[in-house]
Short mmCIF file of C-alpha atoms and ligand atoms in Angstrom, two decimals:
data_model
loop_
_atom_site.label_atom_id
_atom_site.label_comp_id
_atom_site.label_asym_id
_atom_site.label_seq_id
_atom_site.Cartn_x
_atom_site.Cartn_y
_atom_site.Cartn_z
CA MET A 1143 -8.36 17.32 -9.78
CA GLU A 1144 -5.47 18.65 -11.86
CA THR A 1145 -4.22 15.79 -14.07
CA ASN A 1146 -1.19 15.72 -16.34
CA GLN A 1147 0.20 13.06 -18.62
CA ILE A 1148 3.94 12.86 -18.17
CA GLN A 1149 6.87 10.92 -19.60
CA ALA A 1150 8.78 9.60 -16.56
CA LYS A 1151 12.54 9.23 -16.84
CA LYS A 1152 12.42 5.96 -14.86
CA ILE A 1153 9.73 3.78 -13.35
CA LEU A 1154 11.74 1.61 -10.94
CA THR A 1155 13.20 3.39 -7.92
CA GLU A 1156 15.84 1.64 -5.86
CA ALA A 1157 14.37 0.59 -2.53
CA LYS A 1158 15.44 2.41 0.58
CA GLY A 1159 14.10 3.13 4.06
CA TYR A 1160 11.43 0.67 5.15
CA LEU A 1161 11.52 -1.08 1.80
CA ASP A 1162 15.14 -2.23 1.87
CA SER A 1163 14.21 -5.21 4.05
CA GLY A 1164 14.01 -7.33 0.87
CA PHE A 1165 12.37 -5.20 -1.78
CA THR A 1166 14.80 -4.03 -4.45
CA HIS A 1167 12.55 -1.40 -6.06
CA SER A 1168 9.42 0.66 -5.56
CA LEU A 1169 7.19 1.39 -8.53
CA ASN A 1170 4.76 4.31 -8.65
CA PRO A 1171 2.63 4.42 -11.84
CA TYR A 1172 1.27 7.81 -10.73
CA SER A 1173 2.53 10.81 -8.78
CA GLY A 1174 -0.01 12.35 -6.45
CA CYS A 1175 -3.05 10.52 -5.08
CA ALA A 1176 -6.78 11.15 -5.30
CA PHE A 1177 -7.46 9.38 -1.99
CA ALA A 1178 -5.82 12.19 0.00
CA CYS A 1179 -5.70 10.33 3.32
CA LEU A 1180 -5.20 12.84 6.14
CA TYR A 1181 -2.36 10.82 7.67
CA CYS A 1182 -0.46 10.25 4.38
CA TYR A 1183 3.26 10.75 5.00
CA VAL A 1184 3.79 11.75 1.33
CA ARG A 1185 2.16 15.08 2.25
CA GLU A 1186 5.36 15.78 4.18
CA MET A 1187 7.76 14.73 1.45
CA PRO A 1188 9.47 17.18 -0.96
CA ILE A 1189 7.28 16.05 -3.89
CA GLN A 1190 4.29 17.60 -2.09
CA ARG A 1191 5.84 20.23 0.16
CA PHE A 1192 7.12 22.24 -2.81
CA LYS A 1193 4.15 21.54 -5.07
CA GLY A 1194 1.86 24.49 -4.42
CA THR A 1195 -1.28 22.43 -5.17
CA PRO A 1196 -2.92 20.61 -2.21
CA TRP A 1197 -2.34 16.85 -1.82
CA GLY A 1198 -5.29 15.07 -3.39
CA ASP A 1199 -5.85 17.82 -5.98
CA TRP A 1200 -3.20 16.78 -8.52
CA LEU A 1201 -2.19 13.63 -10.30
CA ASP A 1202 0.55 12.90 -12.83
CA LEU A 1203 -0.01 9.88 -15.08
CA LYS A 1204 3.24 8.21 -16.13
CA ILE A 1205 2.10 7.23 -19.59
CA ASN A 1206 5.38 5.54 -20.53
CA ALA A 1207 5.43 3.36 -17.38
CA ALA A 1208 5.18 0.01 -19.19
CA GLU A 1209 7.86 0.90 -21.73
CA ASN A 1210 10.19 2.07 -18.95
CA TYR A 1211 9.57 -1.13 -17.02
CA ARG A 1212 10.49 -3.28 -20.01
CA ASN A 1213 13.77 -1.42 -20.60
CA GLU A 1214 14.77 -1.20 -16.95
CA VAL A 1215 14.05 -4.83 -16.16
CA LEU A 1216 16.05 -5.88 -19.19
CA LYS A 1217 19.07 -3.97 -17.89
CA LEU A 1218 18.71 -5.44 -14.39
CA ARG A 1219 18.42 -8.94 -15.81
CA LYS A 1220 21.59 -8.46 -17.85
CA LYS A 1221 23.37 -7.75 -14.56
CA ASN A 1222 21.71 -10.76 -12.90
CA LYS A 1223 20.06 -8.50 -10.33
CA PRO A 1224 16.98 -9.62 -8.39
CA VAL A 1225 13.78 -7.63 -8.94
CA ASN A 1226 11.47 -7.49 -5.92
CA ILE A 1227 8.93 -4.74 -6.48
CA PHE A 1228 6.71 -2.80 -4.08
CA MET A 1229 3.88 -1.14 -6.06
CA SER A 1230 3.25 1.50 -4.76
CA SER A 1231 4.96 3.46 -2.02
CA ALA A 1232 3.96 7.08 -2.73
CA THR A 1233 0.62 6.74 -4.50
CA ASP A 1234 -2.06 4.09 -4.95
CA PRO A 1235 -1.64 2.11 -8.19
CA TYR A 1236 -5.45 1.92 -8.49
CA GLN A 1237 -6.40 5.58 -8.69
CA PRO A 1238 -10.02 6.15 -9.79
CA ILE A 1239 -8.68 7.35 -13.16
CA GLU A 1240 -6.92 3.98 -13.63
CA ARG A 1241 -10.33 2.65 -14.79
CA LYS A 1242 -9.77 4.54 -18.03
CA ALA A 1243 -6.03 5.26 -18.02
CA ASN A 1244 -4.93 1.60 -17.67
CA ILE A 1245 -1.41 2.53 -16.65
CA THR A 1246 -1.15 -0.07 -13.90
CA ARG A 1247 -2.84 -2.61 -16.14
CA SER A 1248 -0.32 -1.98 -18.91
CA LEU A 1249 2.48 -2.51 -16.36
CA LEU A 1250 0.97 -5.85 -15.34
CA GLU A 1251 0.72 -6.83 -19.00
CA GLU A 1252 4.40 -6.04 -19.40
CA MET A 1253 5.24 -7.94 -16.21
CA ALA A 1254 3.40 -10.97 -17.52
CA GLU A 1255 5.91 -10.90 -20.40
CA ASP A 1256 9.00 -10.04 -18.32
CA PRO A 1257 8.11 -10.99 -14.74
CA PRO A 1258 9.94 -9.62 -11.71
CA ASP A 1259 10.98 -12.13 -9.00
CA PHE A 1260 8.40 -10.74 -6.61
CA LEU A 1261 5.58 -8.23 -6.92
CA GLN A 1262 3.63 -6.77 -4.01
CA ILE A 1263 0.59 -4.82 -5.12
CA GLN A 1264 -0.19 -2.37 -2.34
CA THR A 1265 -3.58 -0.70 -2.68
CA ARG A 1266 -6.77 0.29 -0.93
CA SER A 1267 -8.90 0.13 -4.04
CA PRO A 1268 -11.29 -2.67 -5.02
CA LEU A 1269 -10.41 -1.81 -8.63
CA VAL A 1270 -7.49 -4.23 -8.27
CA THR A 1271 -9.99 -7.07 -8.91
CA ARG A 1272 -10.34 -5.84 -12.51
CA ASP A 1273 -6.81 -7.16 -13.12
CA LEU A 1274 -7.30 -10.59 -11.55
CA ASP A 1275 -6.72 -12.20 -14.95
CA LEU A 1276 -3.23 -10.72 -15.23
CA ILE A 1277 -2.40 -11.24 -11.55
CA THR A 1278 -3.36 -14.90 -11.92
CA GLU A 1279 -1.14 -15.19 -14.98
CA LEU A 1280 1.73 -13.51 -13.11
CA LYS A 1281 1.34 -15.86 -10.15
CA GLU A 1282 2.35 -18.73 -12.44
CA LYS A 1283 5.60 -16.92 -13.30
CA CYS A 1284 6.74 -15.19 -10.09
CA HIS A 1285 5.81 -14.54 -6.47
CA VAL A 1286 2.84 -12.21 -6.12
CA LEU A 1287 1.18 -10.72 -3.06
CA VAL A 1288 -1.89 -8.49 -3.10
CA SER A 1289 -1.78 -6.36 -0.01
CA MET A 1290 -4.94 -4.38 0.77
CA THR A 1291 -4.66 -1.54 3.23
CA ILE A 1292 -7.30 -2.03 5.89
CA GLU A 1293 -6.36 0.35 8.69
CA THR A 1294 -9.54 -0.33 10.65
CA ASP A 1295 -12.80 -2.24 10.36
CA ARG A 1296 -14.79 0.86 11.38
CA GLU A 1297 -16.31 2.89 8.51
CA ASP A 1298 -16.79 5.91 10.83
CA ILE A 1299 -13.06 5.91 11.61
CA LYS A 1300 -12.21 5.50 7.92
CA GLN A 1301 -14.43 8.50 7.15
CA LEU A 1302 -12.59 10.59 9.72
CA PHE A 1303 -9.06 9.80 8.53
CA ALA A 1304 -9.50 8.95 4.85
CA PRO A 1305 -12.89 10.25 3.66
CA TYR A 1306 -12.01 9.97 -0.04
CA ALA A 1307 -10.63 6.43 0.06
CA PRO A 1308 -12.80 3.41 -0.83
CA GLY A 1309 -15.02 2.01 1.95
CA ILE A 1310 -13.77 -0.79 4.19
CA LYS A 1311 -16.55 -3.24 3.22
CA LEU A 1312 -15.65 -2.86 -0.46
CA ARG A 1313 -11.97 -3.48 0.29
CA MET A 1314 -12.84 -6.59 2.32
CA LYS A 1315 -15.03 -7.90 -0.49
CA ALA A 1316 -12.22 -7.38 -3.00
CA LEU A 1317 -9.70 -9.10 -0.75
CA LYS A 1318 -12.01 -12.09 -0.39
CA GLU A 1319 -12.43 -12.34 -4.16
CA ILE A 1320 -8.68 -12.22 -4.70
CA HIS A 1321 -8.07 -14.83 -2.00
CA GLU A 1322 -10.70 -17.11 -3.48
CA ALA A 1323 -8.95 -16.82 -6.84
CA GLY A 1324 -5.91 -18.43 -5.20
CA ILE A 1325 -3.76 -15.30 -5.03
CA PRO A 1326 -1.74 -14.77 -1.80
CA THR A 1327 -3.28 -11.88 0.15
CA GLN A 1328 -2.29 -9.56 2.94
CA ALA A 1329 -4.14 -7.09 5.13
CA SER A 1330 -1.95 -4.10 5.70
CA ILE A 1331 -3.12 -2.61 8.98
CA SER A 1332 -1.19 0.52 8.31
CA PRO A 1333 -1.44 2.90 9.93
CA VAL A 1334 -3.27 1.24 12.82
CA LEU A 1335 -6.50 3.15 13.48
CA PRO A 1336 -9.04 2.34 16.22
CA PHE A 1337 -10.85 -0.91 15.42
CA THR A 1338 -13.51 -3.17 16.94
CA PRO A 1339 -12.65 -6.38 18.84
CA ASP A 1340 -13.98 -8.40 15.88
CA PHE A 1341 -11.42 -7.04 13.40
CA PRO A 1342 -9.13 -10.13 13.38
CA LYS A 1343 -12.14 -12.43 12.95
CA LEU A 1344 -13.20 -10.51 9.83
CA LEU A 1345 -9.80 -11.15 8.29
CA GLU A 1346 -9.59 -14.84 9.19
CA GLY A 1347 -9.73 -17.04 6.10
CA VAL A 1348 -9.41 -14.01 3.80
CA VAL A 1349 -5.75 -13.13 4.21
CA ASP A 1350 -2.53 -15.14 4.29
CA HIS A 1351 -0.47 -12.38 5.89
CA ILE A 1352 -1.01 -9.53 8.33
CA TRP A 1353 1.27 -6.52 8.31
CA ILE A 1354 1.10 -3.95 11.10
CA ASP A 1355 2.52 -0.43 11.10
CA THR A 1356 1.67 2.76 12.93
CA LEU A 1357 1.73 6.54 12.71
CA SER A 1358 4.47 6.59 15.36
CA ILE A 1359 6.96 4.13 13.91
CA GLY A 1360 5.88 3.83 10.27
CA ASP A 1361 5.93 7.38 8.90
CA GLY A 1362 9.63 7.29 8.02
CA SER A 1363 10.56 9.78 10.75
CA MET A 1364 9.59 8.01 13.97
CA GLY A 1365 6.36 9.93 14.30
CA LYS A 1366 7.54 13.44 13.43
CA ARG A 1367 5.71 13.58 10.09
CA SER A 1368 2.51 12.33 11.71
CA GLU A 1369 2.86 15.02 14.37
CA ARG A 1370 3.33 17.72 11.74
CA LEU A 1371 0.18 16.42 10.04
CA GLY A 1372 -1.74 16.98 13.27
CA MET A 1373 -2.50 13.34 13.95
CA PRO A 1374 -2.13 13.42 17.77
CA LYS A 1375 -4.60 16.34 17.87
CA LEU A 1376 -7.08 14.59 15.59
CA PHE A 1377 -7.02 11.49 17.80
CA GLU A 1378 -7.42 13.64 20.91
CA GLU A 1379 -10.29 15.74 19.54
CA ASN A 1380 -12.21 12.56 18.77
CA GLY A 1381 -11.60 10.89 22.12
CA LEU A 1382 -9.22 8.34 20.59
CA SER A 1383 -5.98 9.28 22.38
CA ARG A 1384 -5.46 5.85 23.90
CA TRP A 1385 -4.90 4.58 20.34
CA TYR A 1386 -2.13 7.10 19.71
CA CYS A 1387 0.73 5.76 21.74
CA HIS A 1388 4.23 4.66 20.87
CA ASP A 1389 3.75 0.96 21.65
CA ILE A 1390 0.38 0.49 19.94
CA HIS A 1391 2.02 -1.89 17.42
CA VAL A 1392 3.02 -4.21 20.29
CA ARG A 1393 -0.52 -4.28 21.64
CA VAL A 1394 -2.10 -4.82 18.23
CA GLU A 1395 0.32 -7.63 17.39
CA LYS A 1396 -0.43 -9.31 20.72
CA TYR A 1397 -4.16 -9.09 20.05
CA PHE A 1398 -3.88 -10.48 16.51
CA LEU A 1399 -1.71 -13.35 17.77
CA LYS A 1400 -4.85 -14.73 19.43
CA TYR A 1401 -6.25 -15.34 15.94
CA PHE A 1402 -3.28 -15.72 13.59
CA PRO A 1403 -0.09 -17.80 13.91
CA ARG A 1404 3.17 -15.96 14.62
CA ASP A 1405 4.63 -16.59 11.17
CA LYS A 1406 1.64 -14.88 9.50
CA ILE A 1407 2.13 -11.56 11.30
CA ARG A 1408 4.84 -9.01 10.56
CA VAL A 1409 5.44 -5.62 12.12
CA SER A 1410 6.80 -2.40 10.60
CA LYS A 1411 9.83 -1.82 8.44
CA GLN A 1412 12.16 -4.54 9.70
CA GLU A 1413 9.62 -7.12 8.54
CA ALA A 1414 8.10 -5.31 5.56
CA PHE A 1415 9.21 -8.00 3.10
CA PRO A 1416 6.92 -11.04 3.36
CA LYS A 1417 8.18 -14.51 4.22
CA LEU A 1418 7.73 -16.29 0.92
S1 SF4 B 526 -3.76 6.00 -0.63
FE1 SF4 B 526 -1.64 5.96 0.12
S2 SF4 B 526 -0.55 7.46 -1.14
FE2 SF4 B 526 -2.74 7.85 -1.37
S3 SF4 B 526 -3.19 9.44 0.13
FE3 SF4 B 526 -3.66 7.45 1.07
S4 SF4 B 526 -1.75 6.89 2.16
FE4 SF4 B 526 -1.23 8.53 0.67
#
């Protein structure tokens, strides 16, 4: 892993695309991502396409993230602008190196001083539980949602599509701990990967929200990026083709509606912002 410490010009990026449903900004404490999921749409974005180093093999640490946040939020507040943050859209804020680097933690410390209106922490790492103290403090000052990506309940499927990402059982355990601490939680079934019939039951009582998105409608290009990444072929080679179809989000939503009330389930970009 090639790591660099960098001074970022800005830390808040104005929300666009699937995030402009209510989020005002995305926040990426890192560039690059050690989890290197095979389906990751960032692989197809300019930041990676012109990089020259494979996705998963490089990571930039934005060491001035907290300082930038403080200055940028101050400016937004002076203009009376709302601050609804999605952290993170193009990396995972809990990279393995975060254990030592504490960049995300320093951002949360800063947020506890100058809170946004809403913060969604989007991760697939159990390391998020390390910061439960700060997340609990933040919850008293603004809306917070911890959204754990759980694309499937099958470890074999996770191994196939995201071999370097944390295991599903560990993510479930972390989600339970966060929920039990009284923090609003979400399972982000994104992208939908083949799962067992028991998947919704595993999430019952552990999450307050379910968000569903797919490789066909959630890659920012209506499936073209996922195609370029070879996803249809990977599904086909593993006998999973019936899970790679354009309306899979409709079927998954229908199935989850047997276990969760309508107002707890949201689908794709139009509904990316949670009902608070
Ligand atoms: S964790 Fe997110 S950003 Fe990182 S490789 Fe996986 S999908 Fe991409």
